[in-house]
CSV table of C-alpha atoms in Angstrom, one decimal:
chain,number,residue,atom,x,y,z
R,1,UNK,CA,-125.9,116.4,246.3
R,2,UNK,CA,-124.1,116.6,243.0
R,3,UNK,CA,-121.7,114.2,241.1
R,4,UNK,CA,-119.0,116.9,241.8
R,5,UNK,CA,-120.0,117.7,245.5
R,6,UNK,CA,-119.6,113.5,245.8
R,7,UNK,CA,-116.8,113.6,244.9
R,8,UNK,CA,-116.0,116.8,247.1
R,9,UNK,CA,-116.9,114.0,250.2
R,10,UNK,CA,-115.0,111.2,249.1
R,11,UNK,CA,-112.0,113.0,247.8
R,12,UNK,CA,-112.1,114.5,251.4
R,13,UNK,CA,-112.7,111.3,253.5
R,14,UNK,CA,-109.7,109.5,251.7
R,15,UNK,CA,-107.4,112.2,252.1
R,16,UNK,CA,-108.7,112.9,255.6
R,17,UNK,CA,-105.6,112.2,257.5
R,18,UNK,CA,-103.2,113.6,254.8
R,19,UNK,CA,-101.8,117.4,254.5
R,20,UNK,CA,-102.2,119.1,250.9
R,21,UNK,CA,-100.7,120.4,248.9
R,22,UNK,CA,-101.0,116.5,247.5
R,23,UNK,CA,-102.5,115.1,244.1
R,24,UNK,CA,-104.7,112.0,244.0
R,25,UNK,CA,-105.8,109.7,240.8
R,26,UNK,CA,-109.4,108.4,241.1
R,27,UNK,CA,-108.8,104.5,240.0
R,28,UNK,CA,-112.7,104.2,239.4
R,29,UNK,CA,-112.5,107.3,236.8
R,30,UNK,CA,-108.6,106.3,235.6
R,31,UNK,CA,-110.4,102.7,234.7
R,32,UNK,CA,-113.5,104.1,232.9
R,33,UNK,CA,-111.3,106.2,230.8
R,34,UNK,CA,-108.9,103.6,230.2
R,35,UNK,CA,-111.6,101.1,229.3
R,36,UNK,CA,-113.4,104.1,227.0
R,37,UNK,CA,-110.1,104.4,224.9
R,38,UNK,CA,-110.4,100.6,224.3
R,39,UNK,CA,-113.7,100.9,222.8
R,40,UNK,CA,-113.1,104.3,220.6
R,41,UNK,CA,-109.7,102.0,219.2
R,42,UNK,CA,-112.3,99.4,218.0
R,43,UNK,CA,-109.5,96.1,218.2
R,44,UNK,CA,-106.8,98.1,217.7
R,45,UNK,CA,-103.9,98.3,220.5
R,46,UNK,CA,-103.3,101.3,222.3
R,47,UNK,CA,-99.9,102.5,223.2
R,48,UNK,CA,-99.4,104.3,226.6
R,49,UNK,CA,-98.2,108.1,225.9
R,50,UNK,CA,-95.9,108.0,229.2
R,51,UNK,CA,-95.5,111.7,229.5
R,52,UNK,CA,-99.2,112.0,230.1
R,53,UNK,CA,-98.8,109.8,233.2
R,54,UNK,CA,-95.7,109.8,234.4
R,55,UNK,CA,-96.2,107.5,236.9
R,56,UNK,CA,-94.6,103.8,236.9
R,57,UNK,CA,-97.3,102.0,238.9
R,58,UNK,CA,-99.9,103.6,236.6
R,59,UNK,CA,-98.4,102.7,233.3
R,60,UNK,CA,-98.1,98.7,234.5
R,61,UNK,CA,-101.7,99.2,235.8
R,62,UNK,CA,-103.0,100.0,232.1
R,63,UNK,CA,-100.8,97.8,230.8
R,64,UNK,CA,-102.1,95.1,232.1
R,65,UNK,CA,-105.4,96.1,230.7
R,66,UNK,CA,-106.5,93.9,227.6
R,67,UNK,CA,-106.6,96.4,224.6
R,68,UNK,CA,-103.5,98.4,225.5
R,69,UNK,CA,-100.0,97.3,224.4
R,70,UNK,CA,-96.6,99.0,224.4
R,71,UNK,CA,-95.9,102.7,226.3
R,72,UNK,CA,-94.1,105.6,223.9
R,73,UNK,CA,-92.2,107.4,225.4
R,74,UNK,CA,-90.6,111.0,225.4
R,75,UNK,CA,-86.9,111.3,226.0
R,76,UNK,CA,-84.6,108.7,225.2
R,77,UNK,CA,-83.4,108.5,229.0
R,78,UNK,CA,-87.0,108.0,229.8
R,79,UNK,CA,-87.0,105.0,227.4
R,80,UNK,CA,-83.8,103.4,228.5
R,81,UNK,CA,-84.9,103.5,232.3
R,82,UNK,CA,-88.5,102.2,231.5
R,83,UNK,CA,-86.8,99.3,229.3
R,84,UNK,CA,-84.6,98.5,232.4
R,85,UNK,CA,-87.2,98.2,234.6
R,86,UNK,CA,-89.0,95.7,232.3
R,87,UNK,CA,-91.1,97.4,229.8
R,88,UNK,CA,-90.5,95.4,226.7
R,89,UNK,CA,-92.1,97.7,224.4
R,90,UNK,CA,-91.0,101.7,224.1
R,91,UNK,CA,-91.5,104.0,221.1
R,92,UNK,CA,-89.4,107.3,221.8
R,93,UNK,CA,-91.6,109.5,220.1
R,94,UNK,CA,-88.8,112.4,219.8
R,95,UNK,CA,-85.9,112.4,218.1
R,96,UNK,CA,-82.8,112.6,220.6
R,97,UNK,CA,-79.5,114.1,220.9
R,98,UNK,CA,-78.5,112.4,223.7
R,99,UNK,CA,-74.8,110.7,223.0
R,100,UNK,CA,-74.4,109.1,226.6
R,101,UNK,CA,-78.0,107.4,226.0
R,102,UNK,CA,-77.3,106.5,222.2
R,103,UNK,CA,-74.0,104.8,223.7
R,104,UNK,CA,-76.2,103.1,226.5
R,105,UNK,CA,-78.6,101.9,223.8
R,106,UNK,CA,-76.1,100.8,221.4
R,107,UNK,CA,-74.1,98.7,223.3
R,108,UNK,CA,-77.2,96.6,225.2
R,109,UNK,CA,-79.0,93.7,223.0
R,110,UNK,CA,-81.8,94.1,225.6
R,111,UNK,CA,-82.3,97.8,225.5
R,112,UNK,CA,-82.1,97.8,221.3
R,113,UNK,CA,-84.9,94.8,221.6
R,114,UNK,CA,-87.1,96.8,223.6
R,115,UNK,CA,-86.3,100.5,222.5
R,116,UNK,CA,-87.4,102.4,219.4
R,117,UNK,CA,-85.8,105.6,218.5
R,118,UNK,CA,-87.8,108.3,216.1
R,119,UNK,CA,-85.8,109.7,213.0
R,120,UNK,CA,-87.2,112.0,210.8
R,121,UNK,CA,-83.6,113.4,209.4
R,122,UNK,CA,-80.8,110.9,207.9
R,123,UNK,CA,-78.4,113.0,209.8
R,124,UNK,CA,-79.9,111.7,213.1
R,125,UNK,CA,-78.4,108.5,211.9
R,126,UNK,CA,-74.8,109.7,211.9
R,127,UNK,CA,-75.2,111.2,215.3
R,128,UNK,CA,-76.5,108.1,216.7
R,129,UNK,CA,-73.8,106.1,215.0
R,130,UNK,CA,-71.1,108.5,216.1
R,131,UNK,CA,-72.3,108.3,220.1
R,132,UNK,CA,-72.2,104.1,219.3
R,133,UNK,CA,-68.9,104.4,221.4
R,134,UNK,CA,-67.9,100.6,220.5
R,135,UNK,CA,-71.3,99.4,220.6
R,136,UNK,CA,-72.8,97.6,217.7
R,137,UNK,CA,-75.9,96.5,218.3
R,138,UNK,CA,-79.0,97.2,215.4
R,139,UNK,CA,-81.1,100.0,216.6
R,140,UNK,CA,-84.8,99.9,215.9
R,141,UNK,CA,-85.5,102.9,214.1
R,142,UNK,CA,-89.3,104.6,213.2
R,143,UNK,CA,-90.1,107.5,211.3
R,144,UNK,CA,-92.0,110.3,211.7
R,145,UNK,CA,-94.5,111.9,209.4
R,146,UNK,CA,-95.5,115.2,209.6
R,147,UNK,CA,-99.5,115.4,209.4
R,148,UNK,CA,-100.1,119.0,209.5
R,149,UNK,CA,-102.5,120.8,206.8
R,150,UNK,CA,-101.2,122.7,203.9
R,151,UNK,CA,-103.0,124.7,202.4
R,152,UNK,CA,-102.9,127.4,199.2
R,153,UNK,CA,-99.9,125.7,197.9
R,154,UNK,CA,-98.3,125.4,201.7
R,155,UNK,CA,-99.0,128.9,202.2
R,156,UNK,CA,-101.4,128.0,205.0
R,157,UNK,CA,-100.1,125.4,207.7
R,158,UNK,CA,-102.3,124.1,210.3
R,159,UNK,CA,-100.9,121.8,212.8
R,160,UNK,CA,-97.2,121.2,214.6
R,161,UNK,CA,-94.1,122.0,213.4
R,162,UNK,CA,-92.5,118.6,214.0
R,163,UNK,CA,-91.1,116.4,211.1
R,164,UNK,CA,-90.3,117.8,207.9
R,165,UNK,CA,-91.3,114.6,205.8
R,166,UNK,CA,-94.4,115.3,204.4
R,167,UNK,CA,-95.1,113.5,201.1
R,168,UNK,CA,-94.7,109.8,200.4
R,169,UNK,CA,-91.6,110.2,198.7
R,170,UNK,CA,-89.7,111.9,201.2
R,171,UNK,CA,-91.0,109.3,203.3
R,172,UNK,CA,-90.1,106.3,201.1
R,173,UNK,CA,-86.7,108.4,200.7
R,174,UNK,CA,-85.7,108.4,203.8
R,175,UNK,CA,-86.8,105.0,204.2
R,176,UNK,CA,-84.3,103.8,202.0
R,177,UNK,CA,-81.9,105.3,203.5
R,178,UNK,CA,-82.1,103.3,206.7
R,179,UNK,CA,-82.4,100.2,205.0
R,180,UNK,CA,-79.1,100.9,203.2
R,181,UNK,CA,-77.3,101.6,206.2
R,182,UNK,CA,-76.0,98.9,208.9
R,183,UNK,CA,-76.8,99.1,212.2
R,184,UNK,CA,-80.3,100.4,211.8
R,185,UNK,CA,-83.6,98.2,211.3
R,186,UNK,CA,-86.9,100.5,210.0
R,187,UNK,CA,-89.9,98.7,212.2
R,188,UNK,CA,-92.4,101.4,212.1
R,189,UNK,CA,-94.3,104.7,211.0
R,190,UNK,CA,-95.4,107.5,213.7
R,191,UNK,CA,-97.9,110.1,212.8
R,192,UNK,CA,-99.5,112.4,215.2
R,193,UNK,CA,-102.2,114.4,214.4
R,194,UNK,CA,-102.0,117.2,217.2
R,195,UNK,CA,-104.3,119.6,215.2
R,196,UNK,CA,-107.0,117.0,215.6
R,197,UNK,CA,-106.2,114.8,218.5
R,198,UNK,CA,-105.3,117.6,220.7
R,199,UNK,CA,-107.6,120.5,219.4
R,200,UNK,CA,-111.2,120.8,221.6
R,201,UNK,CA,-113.6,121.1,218.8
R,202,UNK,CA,-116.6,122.3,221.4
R,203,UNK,CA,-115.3,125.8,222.6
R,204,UNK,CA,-117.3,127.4,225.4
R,205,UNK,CA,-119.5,130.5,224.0
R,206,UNK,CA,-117.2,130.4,221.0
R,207,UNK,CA,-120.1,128.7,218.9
R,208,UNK,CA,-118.4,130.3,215.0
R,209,UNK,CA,-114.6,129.0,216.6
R,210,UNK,CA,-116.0,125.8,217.1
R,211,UNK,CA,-117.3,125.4,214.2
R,212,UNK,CA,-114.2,126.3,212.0
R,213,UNK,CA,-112.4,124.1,213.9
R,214,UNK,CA,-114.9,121.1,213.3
R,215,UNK,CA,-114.7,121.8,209.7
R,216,UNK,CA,-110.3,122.5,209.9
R,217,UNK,CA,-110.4,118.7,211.5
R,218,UNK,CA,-113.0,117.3,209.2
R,219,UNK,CA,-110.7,118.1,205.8
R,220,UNK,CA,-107.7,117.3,208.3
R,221,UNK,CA,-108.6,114.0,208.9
R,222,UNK,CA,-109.8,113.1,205.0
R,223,UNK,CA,-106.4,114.5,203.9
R,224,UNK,CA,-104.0,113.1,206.5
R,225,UNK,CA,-106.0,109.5,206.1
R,226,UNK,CA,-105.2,110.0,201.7
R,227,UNK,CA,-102.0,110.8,202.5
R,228,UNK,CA,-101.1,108.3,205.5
R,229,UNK,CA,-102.4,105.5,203.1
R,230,UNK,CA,-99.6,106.8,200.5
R,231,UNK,CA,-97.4,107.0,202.9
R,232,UNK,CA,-97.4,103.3,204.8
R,233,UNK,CA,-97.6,101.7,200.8
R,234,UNK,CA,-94.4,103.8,199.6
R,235,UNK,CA,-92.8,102.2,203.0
R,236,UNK,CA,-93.6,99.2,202.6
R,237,UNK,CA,-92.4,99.0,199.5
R,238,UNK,CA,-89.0,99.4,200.9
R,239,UNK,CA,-89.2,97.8,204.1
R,240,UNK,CA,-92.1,95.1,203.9
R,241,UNK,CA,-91.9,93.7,207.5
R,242,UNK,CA,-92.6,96.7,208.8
R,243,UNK,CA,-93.7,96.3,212.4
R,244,UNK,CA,-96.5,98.8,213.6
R,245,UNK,CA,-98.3,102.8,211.9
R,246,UNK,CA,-98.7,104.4,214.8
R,247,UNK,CA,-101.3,107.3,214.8
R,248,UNK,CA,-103.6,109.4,216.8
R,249,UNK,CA,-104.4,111.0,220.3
R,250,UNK,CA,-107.4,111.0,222.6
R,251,UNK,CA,-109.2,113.1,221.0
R,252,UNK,CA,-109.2,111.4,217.6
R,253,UNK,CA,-108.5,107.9,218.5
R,254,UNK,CA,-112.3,106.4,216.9
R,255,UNK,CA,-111.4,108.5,213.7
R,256,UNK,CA,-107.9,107.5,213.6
R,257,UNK,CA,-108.8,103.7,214.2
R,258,UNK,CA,-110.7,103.3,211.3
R,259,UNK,CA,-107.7,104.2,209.2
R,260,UNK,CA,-106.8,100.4,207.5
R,261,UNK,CA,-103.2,101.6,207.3
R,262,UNK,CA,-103.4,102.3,211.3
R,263,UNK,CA,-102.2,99.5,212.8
R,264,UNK,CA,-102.1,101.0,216.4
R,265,UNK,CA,-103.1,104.2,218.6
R,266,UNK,CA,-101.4,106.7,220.6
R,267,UNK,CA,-103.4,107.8,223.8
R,268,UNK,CA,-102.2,109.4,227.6
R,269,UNK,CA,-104.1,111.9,228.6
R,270,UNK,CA,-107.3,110.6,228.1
R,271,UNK,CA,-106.6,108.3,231.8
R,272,UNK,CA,-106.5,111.7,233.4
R,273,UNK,CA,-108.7,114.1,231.8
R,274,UNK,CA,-107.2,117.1,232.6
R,275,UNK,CA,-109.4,120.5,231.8
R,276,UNK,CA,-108.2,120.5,228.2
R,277,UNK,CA,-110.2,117.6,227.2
R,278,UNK,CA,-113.1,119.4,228.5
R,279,UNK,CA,-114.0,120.8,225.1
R,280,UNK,CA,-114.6,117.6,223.1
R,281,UNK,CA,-117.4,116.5,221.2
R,282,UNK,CA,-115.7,113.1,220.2
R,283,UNK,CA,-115.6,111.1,223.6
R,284,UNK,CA,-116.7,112.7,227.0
R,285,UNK,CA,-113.7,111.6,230.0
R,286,UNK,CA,-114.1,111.4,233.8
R,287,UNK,CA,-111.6,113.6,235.5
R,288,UNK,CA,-108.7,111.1,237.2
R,289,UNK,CA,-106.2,113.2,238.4
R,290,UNK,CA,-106.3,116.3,241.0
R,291,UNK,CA,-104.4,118.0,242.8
R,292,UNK,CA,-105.4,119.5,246.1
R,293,UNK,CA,-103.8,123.0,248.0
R,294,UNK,CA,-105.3,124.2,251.9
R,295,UNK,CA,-106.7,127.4,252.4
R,296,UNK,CA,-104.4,128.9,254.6
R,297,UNK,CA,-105.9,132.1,254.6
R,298,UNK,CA,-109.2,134.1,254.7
R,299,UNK,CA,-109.1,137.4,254.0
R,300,UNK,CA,-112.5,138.4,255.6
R,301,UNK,CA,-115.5,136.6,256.6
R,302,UNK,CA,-118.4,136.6,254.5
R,303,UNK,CA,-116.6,138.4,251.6
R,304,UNK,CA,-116.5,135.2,249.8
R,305,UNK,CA,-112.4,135.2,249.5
R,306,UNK,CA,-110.1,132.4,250.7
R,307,UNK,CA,-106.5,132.1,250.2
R,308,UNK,CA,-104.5,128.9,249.5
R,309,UNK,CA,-101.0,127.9,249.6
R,310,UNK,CA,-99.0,127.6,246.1
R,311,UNK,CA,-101.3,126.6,242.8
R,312,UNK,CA,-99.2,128.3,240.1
R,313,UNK,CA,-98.5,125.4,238.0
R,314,UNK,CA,-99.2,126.9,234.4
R,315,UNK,CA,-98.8,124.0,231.4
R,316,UNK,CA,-96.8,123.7,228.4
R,317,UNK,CA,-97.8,125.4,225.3
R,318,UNK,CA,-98.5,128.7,224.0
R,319,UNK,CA,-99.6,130.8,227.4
R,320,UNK,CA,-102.9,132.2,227.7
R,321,UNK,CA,-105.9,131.1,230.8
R,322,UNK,CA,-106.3,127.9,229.2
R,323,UNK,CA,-102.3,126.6,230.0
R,324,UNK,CA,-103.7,127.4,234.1
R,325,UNK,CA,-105.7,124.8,236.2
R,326,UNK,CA,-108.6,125.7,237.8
R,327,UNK,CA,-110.2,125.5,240.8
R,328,UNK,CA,-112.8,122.4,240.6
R,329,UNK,CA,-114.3,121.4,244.3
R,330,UNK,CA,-115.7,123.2,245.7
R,331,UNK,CA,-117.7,124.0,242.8
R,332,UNK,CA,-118.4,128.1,242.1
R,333,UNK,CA,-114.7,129.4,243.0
R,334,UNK,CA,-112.3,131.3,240.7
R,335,UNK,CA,-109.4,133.3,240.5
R,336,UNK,CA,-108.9,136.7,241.4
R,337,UNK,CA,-108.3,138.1,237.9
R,338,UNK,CA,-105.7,140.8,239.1
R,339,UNK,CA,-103.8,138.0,240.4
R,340,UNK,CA,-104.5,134.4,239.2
R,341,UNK,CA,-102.7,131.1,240.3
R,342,UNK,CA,-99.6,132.3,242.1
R,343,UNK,CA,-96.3,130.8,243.1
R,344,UNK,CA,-96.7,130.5,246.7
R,345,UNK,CA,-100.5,131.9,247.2
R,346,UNK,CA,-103.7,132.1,245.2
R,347,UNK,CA,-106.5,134.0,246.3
R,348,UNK,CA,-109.8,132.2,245.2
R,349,UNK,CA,-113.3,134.2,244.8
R,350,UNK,CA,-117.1,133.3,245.3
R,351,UNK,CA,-119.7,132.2,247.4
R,352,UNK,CA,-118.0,129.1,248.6
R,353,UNK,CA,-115.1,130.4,250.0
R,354,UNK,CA,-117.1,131.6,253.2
R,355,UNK,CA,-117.4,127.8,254.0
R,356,UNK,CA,-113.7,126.4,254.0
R,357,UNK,CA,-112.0,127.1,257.3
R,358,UNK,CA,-108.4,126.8,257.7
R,359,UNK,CA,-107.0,123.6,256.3
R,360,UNK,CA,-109.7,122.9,254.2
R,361,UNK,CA,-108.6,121.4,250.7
R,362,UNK,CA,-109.4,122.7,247.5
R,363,UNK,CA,-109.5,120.4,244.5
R,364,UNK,CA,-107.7,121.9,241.4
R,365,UNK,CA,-107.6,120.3,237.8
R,366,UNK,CA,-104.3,121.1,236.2
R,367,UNK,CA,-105.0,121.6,232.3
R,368,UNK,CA,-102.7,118.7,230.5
R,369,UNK,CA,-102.1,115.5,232.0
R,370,UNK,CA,-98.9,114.3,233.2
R,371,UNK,CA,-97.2,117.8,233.6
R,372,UNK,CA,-98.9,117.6,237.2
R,373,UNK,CA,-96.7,114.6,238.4
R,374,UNK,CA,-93.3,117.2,237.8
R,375,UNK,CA,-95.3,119.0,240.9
R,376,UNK,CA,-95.7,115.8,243.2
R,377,UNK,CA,-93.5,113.1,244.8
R,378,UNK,CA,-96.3,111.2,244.9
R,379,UNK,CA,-99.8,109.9,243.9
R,380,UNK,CA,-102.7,108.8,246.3
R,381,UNK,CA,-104.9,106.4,244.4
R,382,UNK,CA,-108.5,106.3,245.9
R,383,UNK,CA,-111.1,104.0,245.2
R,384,UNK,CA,-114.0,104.9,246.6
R,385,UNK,CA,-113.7,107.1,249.7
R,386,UNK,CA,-110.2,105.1,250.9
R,387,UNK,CA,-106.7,105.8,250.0
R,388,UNK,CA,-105.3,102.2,248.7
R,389,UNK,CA,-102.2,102.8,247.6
R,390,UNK,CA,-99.5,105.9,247.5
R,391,UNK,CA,-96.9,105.3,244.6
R,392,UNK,CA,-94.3,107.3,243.1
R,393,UNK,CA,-94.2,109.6,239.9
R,394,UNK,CA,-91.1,110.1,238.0
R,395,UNK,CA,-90.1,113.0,240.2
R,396,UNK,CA,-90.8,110.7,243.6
R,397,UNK,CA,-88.1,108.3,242.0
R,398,UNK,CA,-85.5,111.0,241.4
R,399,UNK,CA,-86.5,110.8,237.9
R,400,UNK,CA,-86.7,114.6,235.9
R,401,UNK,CA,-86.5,113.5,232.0
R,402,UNK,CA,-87.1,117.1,230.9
């Protein structure tokens, strides 16, 4: 038997008793990730990416894991609620617009200790101080640098169009802004580098793609770590208590580590694994999280077609076949190309479909991480072959941030 037909088994006997569609998280595979991200950060704290988890028990169980400290967040709701229900630590990494939230914020000592808002713009500061609505309390404020590549003068851009501070001095600039202005404390630097973090660099039978993107990263990285460098001195020369440089992303958190100006890392989705980490020659994962959907149909017997219910749960991003999940156990099944994943039914293909009889789960990977949990109410964590606990997401606590 294979590692993946194993799986099949236990993933089966746990759920046994329960009715898909339903999405599990292996705690056996969510622990070996999580304790892999501690060794790529090499000493260095890892903050929680909620939005790749999405899942309150989860986030306290990682938490509660030497080597991991803090969660960021992504909406400034999110943040609030998280800080209410005793996380002491939140980074919104998004600047917000929400007035009714900046208000919230701004008038709590407990949620301005615990909360960080991201400003990349000083006229962020004037809506925030604008939705204060009475409330004076000092808001802890980072900054975001923009880490994409330019190249030919900026003519060529690789990487996300996210903050437009760039260079030290329009850092440092907008630095000095926040120190001049009451009611805002500068505590840290955020730098993502999705272009390297979030990029696979291992491309199946795209060999020349793979390359070019090994070499993109590889001047990336030198570039963004010259640059980061410039950036944290400039900044500190303005606001010398700085608190935390937050950098990174699963797949760059070893490189990003050994940045001296790094003081901590960004990581989420590598607890999960979902398929788009599949393509990675910097750390190898163990898929976590799953979802499963019952066949419900078969078409014909022996034809090697089954049909299950729903499946269509594309991701975020630009669309294209790698934004869909894909069928994962049985092993050997795919999607019928004339319709793929579908809203209420998906047709799977191949040999293994003549096996599964009515009711039968299939095991799907969705391709980014916490996007499944806007799908599900709830989680069932296995260990072993044994449910041990079923816990809320977000959505089970009647919480949809975005």
């Amino acid at each position: 038997m294979t590692a993946r037909a194993a799986d099949r088994a236990r993933y089966d006997k746990a759920t046994a008793s329960l009715d898909a569609p339903l999405a599990i998280v292996d705690l056996n595979a969510f622990d070996a990730n999580a304790a892999d991200l501690v060794r790529r950060a090499a000493g260095k704290p890892v903050r929680v990416a909620s939005k790749s988890v999405r899942c309150r028990a989860l986030l306290e169980r990682v938490l509660a894991k030497d080597g991991f400290r803090g969660i960021m967040s992504f909406t400034l709701a999110e943040s609030l609620w998280l800080a209410r229900s005793g996380f002491d630590d939140v980074l919104l990494a998004y600047p917000s617009a929400d007035r009714a939230a900046f208000a919230e914020l701004a008038g709590d000592p407990k949620l301005t200790a615990a909360v960080t808002v991201m400003v990349d713009d000083p006229t962020q500061l004037d809506l925030i101080d604008a939705a204060r609505a009475g409330g004076r309390e000092v808001v802890r404020v980072c900054l975001e640098l923009d880490t994409s590549l330019k190249l030919l003068g900026g003519r060529v851009r690789v990487g996300a169009r996210r903050s437009p501070l760039h260079s030290p001095g329009q850092v440092a600039e907008l630095a000095r802004t926040v120190a001049r202005r009451p009611g805002f404390r500068l505590v840290g630097i955020m730098a993502y580098e999705g272009h390297i973090a979030g990029v696979g660099d291992a491309v199946a039978g795209r060999p020349l793609r793979s390359r070019a993107i090994r070499l993109m990263q590889a001047a990336a990285r030198r570039e963004l770590a010259d640059r980061r460098t410039a950036v944290v001195r400039a900044v500190r020369a303005v606001a010398p208590d700085l608190e935390f440089v937050n950098g990174g992303g699963t797949g760059s958190v070893q490189h990003t580590a050994a940045e001296d100006a790094v003081t901590e890392i960004a990581a989420g989705s590598g607890l999960y694994v979902p398929r788009l980490f599949d393509n990675y020659t910097s750390f190898t994962g163990r898929p976590a999280a799953l979802f499963a959907q019952p066949v419900v149909r078969r078409p014909g017997v022996g034809v090697g077609v089954v049909t299950v219910l729903g499946g269509g749960y594309p991701a975020s991003g630009a669309a294209g076949a790698d934004r869909l999940p894909v069928p994962y156990l049985p092993e050997g099944l795919s999607y019928d190309p004339q319709e793929g994943p579908g809203e209420v039914q998906t047709p799977l293909l191949g040999a293994p479909a003549d096996d599964l009889l009515l009711g039968d789960k299939v095991w799907f990977r969705h391709a980014k991480a916490g996007e499944l949990c806007e799908r599900f109410d709830v989680l069932h964590l296995i260990e072993g072959d044994t449910v041990t606990a079923t816990v809320p997401t977000y959505r089970g606590e009647g919480r949809t941030f975005l």
